[in-house]
CSV table of C-alpha atoms and ligand atoms in Angstrom, one decimal:
chain,number,residue,atom,x,y,z
J,202,UNK,CA,109.1,87.3,43.8
J,203,UNK,CA,108.3,87.6,40.1
J,204,UNK,CA,105.7,85.3,38.5
J,205,UNK,CA,104.0,84.9,35.2
J,206,UNK,CA,100.3,85.8,35.5
J,207,UNK,CA,97.5,86.1,33.0
J,208,UNK,CA,95.9,89.0,34.7
J,209,UNK,CA,97.1,91.4,37.4
J,210,UNK,CA,95.3,93.5,40.0
J,211,UNK,CA,97.1,96.1,42.0
J,212,UNK,CA,98.3,94.7,45.4
J,213,UNK,CA,96.3,91.5,45.0
J,214,UNK,CA,97.8,89.8,42.1
J,215,UNK,CA,101.0,91.3,40.8
J,216,UNK,CA,103.7,90.0,38.5
J,217,UNK,CA,106.1,91.2,41.1
J,218,UNK,CA,105.5,91.3,44.8
J,219,UNK,CA,107.2,91.2,48.2
J,220,UNK,CA,106.6,88.1,50.3
J,221,UNK,CA,107.5,86.5,53.5
J,222,UNK,CA,107.8,82.7,53.5
J,223,UNK,CA,108.9,80.2,56.1
J,224,UNK,CA,109.8,76.5,55.7
J,225,UNK,CA,110.3,74.3,58.7
J,226,UNK,CA,111.4,70.6,59.0
J,227,UNK,CA,110.4,68.5,62.0
J,228,UNK,CA,111.2,65.2,63.5
J,229,UNK,CA,107.6,64.3,64.1
J,230,UNK,CA,104.3,64.7,62.3
J,231,UNK,CA,102.7,66.0,65.5
J,232,UNK,CA,105.3,68.8,65.8
J,233,UNK,CA,104.9,69.8,62.1
J,234,UNK,CA,101.1,69.9,62.3
J,235,UNK,CA,101.4,72.0,65.4
J,236,UNK,CA,103.7,74.4,63.6
J,237,UNK,CA,101.3,75.0,60.7
J,238,UNK,CA,98.5,75.9,63.1
J,239,UNK,CA,100.7,78.0,65.4
J,240,UNK,CA,101.8,80.2,62.5
J,241,UNK,CA,98.2,80.5,61.3
J,242,UNK,CA,97.5,81.8,64.8
J,243,UNK,CA,100.3,84.3,64.6
J,244,UNK,CA,98.8,85.6,61.4
J,245,UNK,CA,95.3,85.9,63.0
J,246,UNK,CA,96.9,87.9,65.8
J,247,UNK,CA,98.7,90.1,63.3
J,248,UNK,CA,95.3,90.8,61.8
J,249,UNK,CA,93.7,91.6,65.1
J,250,UNK,CA,96.6,93.6,66.7
J,251,UNK,CA,98.2,95.4,63.8
J,252,UNK,CA,96.0,95.4,60.7
J,253,UNK,CA,92.7,95.7,62.5
J,254,UNK,CA,91.3,92.9,60.3
J,255,UNK,CA,89.2,90.1,61.6
J,256,UNK,CA,90.3,87.0,59.7
J,257,UNK,CA,88.1,83.9,59.3
J,258,UNK,CA,90.4,80.9,59.3
J,259,UNK,CA,90.2,77.3,58.8
J,260,UNK,CA,91.2,74.4,56.6
J,261,UNK,CA,91.1,74.4,52.8
J,262,UNK,CA,89.2,71.7,51.0
J,263,UNK,CA,91.1,69.1,48.9
J,264,UNK,CA,90.2,71.0,45.8
J,265,UNK,CA,91.4,74.4,47.1
J,266,UNK,CA,94.4,73.3,49.0
J,267,UNK,CA,98.0,73.9,47.8
J,268,UNK,CA,99.1,71.1,45.5
J,269,UNK,CA,101.4,68.8,47.4
J,270,UNK,CA,100.2,69.8,50.8
J,271,UNK,CA,98.5,67.3,53.1
J,272,UNK,CA,96.6,70.2,54.7
J,273,UNK,CA,96.4,73.8,53.8
J,274,UNK,CA,95.0,76.4,56.2
J,275,UNK,CA,94.0,79.9,55.2
J,276,UNK,CA,93.1,83.4,56.4
J,277,UNK,CA,90.2,85.0,54.7
J,278,UNK,CA,89.1,88.6,55.0
J,279,UNK,CA,85.9,90.1,53.7
J,280,UNK,CA,86.4,93.2,51.4
J,281,UNK,CA,84.1,96.2,51.3
J,282,UNK,CA,82.5,94.8,48.2
J,283,UNK,CA,81.4,91.6,49.8
J,284,UNK,CA,84.1,89.4,48.2
J,285,UNK,CA,86.6,87.4,50.2
J,286,UNK,CA,90.3,87.7,49.9
J,287,UNK,CA,92.7,84.9,50.9
J,288,UNK,CA,95.2,86.8,52.8
J,289,UNK,CA,97.7,84.1,53.8
J,290,UNK,CA,98.2,80.4,54.1
J,291,UNK,CA,100.1,77.8,56.1
J,292,UNK,CA,100.6,74.2,54.9
J,293,UNK,CA,101.4,70.9,56.5
J,294,UNK,CA,103.3,68.8,53.9
J,295,UNK,CA,103.8,65.5,55.7
J,296,UNK,CA,107.0,63.9,54.5
J,297,UNK,CA,106.1,63.9,50.8
J,298,UNK,CA,108.4,66.7,49.8
J,299,UNK,CA,111.2,65.2,51.8
J,300,UNK,CA,110.8,61.8,50.1
J,301,UNK,CA,110.5,63.5,46.6
J,302,UNK,CA,113.6,65.6,47.0
J,303,UNK,CA,115.5,63.1,49.3
J,304,UNK,CA,115.8,65.5,52.2
J,305,UNK,CA,117.0,63.5,55.2
J,306,UNK,CA,118.4,64.2,58.6
J,307,UNK,CA,120.3,62.1,61.1
J,308,UNK,CA,118.0,61.1,64.0
J,309,UNK,CA,119.0,60.6,67.7
J,310,UNK,CA,119.5,56.9,66.9
J,311,UNK,CA,122.0,57.9,64.2
J,312,UNK,CA,119.7,56.8,61.3
J,313,UNK,CA,118.8,58.9,58.3
J,314,UNK,CA,115.1,59.8,58.4
J,315,UNK,CA,112.7,61.9,56.3
J,316,UNK,CA,111.5,65.0,58.2
J,317,UNK,CA,107.9,66.3,58.2
J,318,UNK,CA,107.6,69.7,56.6
J,319,UNK,CA,105.6,72.9,56.8
J,320,UNK,CA,105.6,76.1,54.8
J,321,UNK,CA,103.7,79.4,55.3
J,322,UNK,CA,103.6,82.9,54.0
J,323,UNK,CA,101.9,86.2,53.6
J,324,UNK,CA,102.6,88.9,51.0
J,325,UNK,CA,102.1,92.5,49.9
J,326,UNK,CA,98.5,91.3,49.2
J,327,UNK,CA,98.0,92.3,52.9
J,328,UNK,CA,98.3,95.9,51.7
J,329,UNK,CA,95.4,95.3,49.4
J,330,UNK,CA,93.4,93.9,52.2
J,331,UNK,CA,94.1,97.0,54.4
J,332,UNK,CA,93.0,99.3,51.5
J,333,UNK,CA,89.8,97.3,50.8
J,334,UNK,CA,88.7,96.5,54.4
J,335,UNK,CA,89.2,100.0,55.9
J,336,UNK,CA,89.2,102.5,53.0
J,337,UNK,CA,86.3,104.8,52.2
J,338,UNK,CA,85.3,107.3,49.5
J,339,UNK,CA,87.8,109.8,50.8
J,340,UNK,CA,90.7,107.4,50.4
J,341,UNK,CA,92.8,105.2,52.6
J,342,UNK,CA,92.2,104.6,56.2
J,343,UNK,CA,95.4,103.2,57.8
J,344,UNK,CA,95.2,101.2,60.9
J,345,UNK,CA,97.4,103.1,63.4
J,346,UNK,CA,100.0,100.5,64.2
J,347,UNK,CA,101.0,100.0,60.6
J,348,UNK,CA,100.4,103.6,59.4
J,349,UNK,CA,103.6,105.2,58.0
J,350,UNK,CA,102.3,108.5,59.4
J,351,UNK,CA,100.3,108.1,62.6
J,352,UNK,CA,99.6,111.7,63.3
J,353,UNK,CA,99.8,114.8,61.2
J,354,UNK,CA,100.1,118.2,62.9
J,355,UNK,CA,98.4,121.0,61.0
J,356,UNK,CA,98.9,124.6,62.2
J,357,UNK,CA,96.1,127.1,61.4
J,358,UNK,CA,97.0,130.7,60.8
J,359,UNK,CA,100.7,130.0,61.0
J,360,UNK,CA,101.6,133.6,60.9
J,361,UNK,CA,100.0,134.3,64.3
J,362,UNK,CA,102.6,134.4,67.1
J,363,UNK,CA,103.3,131.2,68.9
J,364,UNK,CA,101.4,128.9,66.5
J,365,UNK,CA,104.3,127.4,64.6
J,366,UNK,CA,106.4,127.1,67.8
J,367,UNK,CA,103.7,125.2,69.6
J,368,UNK,CA,103.0,123.0,66.5
J,369,UNK,CA,106.7,122.1,66.4
J,370,UNK,CA,106.7,121.3,70.1
J,371,UNK,CA,103.7,119.0,69.7
J,372,UNK,CA,105.6,117.2,66.9
J,373,UNK,CA,108.7,116.8,69.0
J,374,UNK,CA,106.9,115.6,72.1
J,375,UNK,CA,105.0,112.9,70.1
J,376,UNK,CA,108.2,111.9,68.3
J,377,UNK,CA,109.9,111.4,71.6
J,378,UNK,CA,107.2,108.8,72.4
J,379,UNK,CA,108.1,106.9,69.3
J,380,UNK,CA,105.0,108.0,67.4
J,381,UNK,CA,105.4,108.4,63.7
J,382,UNK,CA,104.4,112.1,63.4
J,383,UNK,CA,104.8,114.8,60.8
J,384,UNK,CA,104.2,118.5,60.8
J,385,UNK,CA,102.8,120.2,57.6
J,386,UNK,CA,103.9,123.8,57.7
J,387,UNK,CA,103.8,124.3,54.0
J,388,UNK,CA,101.8,127.3,52.7
J,389,UNK,CA,98.9,125.2,51.3
J,390,UNK,CA,95.5,126.0,52.9
J,391,UNK,CA,94.5,124.0,56.0
J,392,UNK,CA,91.5,122.6,54.0
J,393,UNK,CA,93.8,121.3,51.3
J,394,UNK,CA,96.0,119.7,53.9
J,395,UNK,CA,93.0,118.0,55.6
J,396,UNK,CA,91.9,116.4,52.3
J,397,UNK,CA,95.5,115.4,51.5
J,398,UNK,CA,96.1,113.5,54.7
J,399,UNK,CA,92.6,112.1,54.7
J,400,UNK,CA,93.4,110.6,51.3
J,401,UNK,CA,96.6,109.1,52.7
J,402,UNK,CA,94.7,107.6,55.6
J,403,UNK,CA,96.6,109.2,58.4
J,404,UNK,CA,94.7,108.1,61.5
J,405,UNK,CA,94.9,111.2,63.6
J,406,UNK,CA,95.0,114.9,62.5
J,407,UNK,CA,96.1,117.4,65.2
J,408,UNK,CA,94.9,120.9,64.5
J,409,UNK,CA,96.3,123.9,66.3
J,410,UNK,CA,94.9,127.4,65.8
J,411,UNK,CA,95.0,130.7,67.7
J,412,UNK,CA,91.9,129.9,69.7
J,413,UNK,CA,93.3,126.5,70.7
J,414,UNK,CA,96.5,128.1,71.7
J,415,UNK,CA,94.7,130.5,74.1
J,416,UNK,CA,92.8,127.5,75.5
J,417,UNK,CA,96.0,125.5,75.7
J,418,UNK,CA,94.5,122.6,73.7
J,419,UNK,CA,94.7,120.9,70.4
J,420,UNK,CA,91.9,119.6,68.2
J,421,UNK,CA,92.4,115.9,67.4
J,422,UNK,CA,90.3,114.6,64.5
J,423,UNK,CA,89.9,110.8,63.8
J,424,UNK,CA,90.3,109.8,60.2
J,425,UNK,CA,87.7,107.0,60.2
J,426,UNK,CA,84.7,108.8,61.5
J,427,UNK,CA,85.8,112.5,61.6
J,428,UNK,CA,85.1,112.6,65.4
J,429,UNK,CA,86.7,115.6,67.1
J,430,UNK,CA,88.3,115.5,70.5
J,431,UNK,CA,89.8,118.4,72.4
J,432,UNK,CA,93.0,117.5,74.1
J,433,UNK,CA,94.7,119.8,76.6
J,434,UNK,CA,98.3,120.4,75.5
J,435,UNK,CA,99.7,119.2,78.8
J,436,UNK,CA,98.0,115.8,78.4
J,437,UNK,CA,99.3,115.0,74.9
J,438,UNK,CA,101.7,112.3,75.9
J,439,UNK,CA,99.0,110.4,77.7
J,440,UNK,CA,96.1,111.0,75.4
J,441,UNK,CA,97.5,110.5,71.9
J,442,UNK,CA,98.6,106.9,72.4
J,443,UNK,CA,95.2,106.3,74.0
J,444,UNK,CA,93.4,107.8,71.0
J,445,UNK,CA,95.5,105.7,68.6
J,446,UNK,CA,94.6,102.6,70.6
J,447,UNK,CA,90.9,103.5,70.5
J,448,UNK,CA,91.0,104.2,66.8
J,449,UNK,CA,92.6,100.7,66.2
J,450,UNK,CA,89.9,99.1,68.3
J,451,UNK,CA,87.1,100.9,66.5
J,452,UNK,CA,88.4,100.0,63.1
J,453,UNK,CA,88.7,96.3,64.1
J,454,UNK,CA,85.2,96.3,65.6
J,455,UNK,CA,83.7,98.0,62.5
J,456,UNK,CA,85.3,95.5,60.2
J,457,UNK,CA,84.1,92.7,62.4
J,458,UNK,CA,80.6,94.0,62.4
J,459,UNK,CA,80.5,94.4,58.6
J,460,UNK,CA,81.8,90.8,58.2
J,461,UNK,CA,79.3,89.4,60.8
J,462,UNK,CA,76.4,91.2,59.1
J,463,UNK,CA,77.6,90.0,55.7
J,464,UNK,CA,77.6,86.3,56.9
J,465,UNK,CA,74.4,84.3,56.5
J,466,UNK,CA,73.6,80.7,57.2
J,467,UNK,CA,72.0,78.9,54.3
J,468,UNK,CA,70.3,75.5,54.1
J,469,UNK,CA,68.8,75.8,50.6
J,470,UNK,CA,70.7,75.7,47.4
J,471,UNK,CA,68.2,77.9,45.5
J,472,UNK,CA,68.6,80.5,48.2
J,473,UNK,CA,72.4,80.2,48.0
J,474,UNK,CA,72.3,80.9,44.3
J,475,UNK,CA,70.1,83.9,44.9
J,476,UNK,CA,72.5,85.3,47.5
J,477,UNK,CA,75.5,84.8,45.2
J,478,UNK,CA,73.7,86.7,42.4
J,479,UNK,CA,73.5,89.8,44.6
J,480,UNK,CA,76.0,92.6,43.9
J,481,UNK,CA,77.1,92.3,47.6
J,482,UNK,CA,77.2,88.6,48.4
J,483,UNK,CA,79.4,88.2,51.5
J,484,UNK,CA,80.0,85.0,53.3
J,485,UNK,CA,77.6,82.1,53.2
J,486,UNK,CA,77.9,79.3,55.8
J,487,UNK,CA,76.5,76.1,54.5
J,488,UNK,CA,76.7,72.4,55.1
J,489,UNK,CA,78.6,70.3,52.6
J,490,UNK,CA,78.9,66.5,51.9
J,491,UNK,CA,82.6,66.7,51.2
J,492,UNK,CA,82.2,65.7,47.6
J,493,UNK,CA,84.2,67.7,45.1
J,494,UNK,CA,81.4,67.4,42.5
J,495,UNK,CA,79.2,69.7,44.7
J,496,UNK,CA,82.1,72.2,45.0
J,497,UNK,CA,82.5,72.2,41.3
J,498,UNK,CA,78.8,72.6,40.6
J,499,UNK,CA,78.6,75.6,43.0
J,500,UNK,CA,81.6,77.2,41.4
J,501,UNK,CA,80.2,76.7,37.9
J,502,UNK,CA,76.8,77.9,38.7
J,503,UNK,CA,77.6,80.8,41.0
J,504,UNK,CA,81.4,81.5,40.7
J,505,UNK,CA,81.5,81.2,44.6
J,506,UNK,CA,84.2,78.9,46.0
J,507,UNK,CA,84.8,77.2,49.4
J,508,UNK,CA,86.9,79.6,51.4
J,509,UNK,CA,87.6,77.3,54.3
J,510,UNK,CA,86.3,74.7,56.7
J,511,UNK,CA,86.3,76.7,60.0
J,512,UNK,CA,87.7,75.1,63.1
J,513,UNK,CA,84.6,76.1,64.9
J,514,UNK,CA,81.9,73.9,63.3
J,515,UNK,CA,78.2,74.5,63.6
J,516,UNK,CA,75.5,72.0,62.7
J,517,UNK,CA,73.2,73.9,60.3
J,518,UNK,CA,71.5,70.9,58.9
J,519,UNK,CA,72.0,67.2,58.3
J,520,UNK,CA,72.3,67.2,54.5
J,521,UNK,CA,74.3,68.9,51.7
J,522,UNK,CA,71.8,71.4,50.1
J,523,UNK,CA,73.4,70.8,46.7
J,524,UNK,CA,73.0,67.0,46.4
J,525,UNK,CA,71.0,65.9,49.5
J,526,UNK,CA,73.6,63.5,50.7
J,527,UNK,CA,74.6,63.5,54.4
J,528,UNK,CA,76.6,66.6,55.3
J,529,UNK,CA,80.1,66.2,56.7
J,530,UNK,CA,81.3,69.8,57.3
J,531,UNK,CA,80.1,73.3,57.6
J,532,UNK,CA,82.0,75.5,55.1
J,533,UNK,CA,82.4,79.2,54.4
J,534,UNK,CA,81.6,80.0,50.8
J,535,UNK,CA,82.1,83.4,49.0
J,536,UNK,CA,83.1,84.9,45.8
J,537,UNK,CA,86.7,85.7,46.0
J,538,UNK,CA,89.5,87.7,44.5
C,3,ZN,ZN1,76.9,67.5,48.2
């Protein structure tokens, strides 16, 4: 897709980006509504099982929904700087588009009817979310199941007998399991190679030196926390997939913990403004009257926006802290990309 944009930001807002989009047409409203929520659920699972990103999801407000949609649902992820990123959306369109563009189908009764529509999509923006959720000062931290290189084998003192042969054997054995593995046998120093693959975010580094060879083991180092594990060479096939799974789980849990810790309940608008003025503002859960005027006031005064109305609602208070009118919904607010 290519689009005209006033300002661009790498991976998050590009003039040109890759994108996955689906459109479906349904006989009934119920079926179409179900589809929009089911796809949202697939995206949440993709976050949990592949990207190691815990998404907050829910319905967009009237102001923030996609123009023309009856309902828009979104996935929101919290970046390391405390801002939210909308990482994907699904929409229920009703039959409005069908009527506007005269899209009809022949029903079981042989009549021409207007179908109910949905659309949904995610884009290369997800790459931006991986970088900003997991990355650290040394560079990328790739979640294992989407990492282009999952393991890098680095031989130490390559000239010593047996080292290179064993390093090649490790690579071949892991490759046979379907693991995306590479061997760096270039003449750069091991330290240089460590930094290089850390920067690229390779989840596991497998070191093999003369001492390890004697002990029939390899040293496996986790990218995200530098933890070292000694793995007997004969157990590689069993242990490496386990370690990748553990790393994935730890990344997910760390991201979840950061997001949970950055989420506060708020019942006072002055306090809300104070939170949003902080360099790291995070998510704020607050009651809302449902009136767009309050949404606009919040946006003007704090630049924060409603991210979504979560499906799991909590009763934090009876009134909207902005206007004092009865509260209708609990909403996630955040500053966003
Ligand atoms: Zn209000």
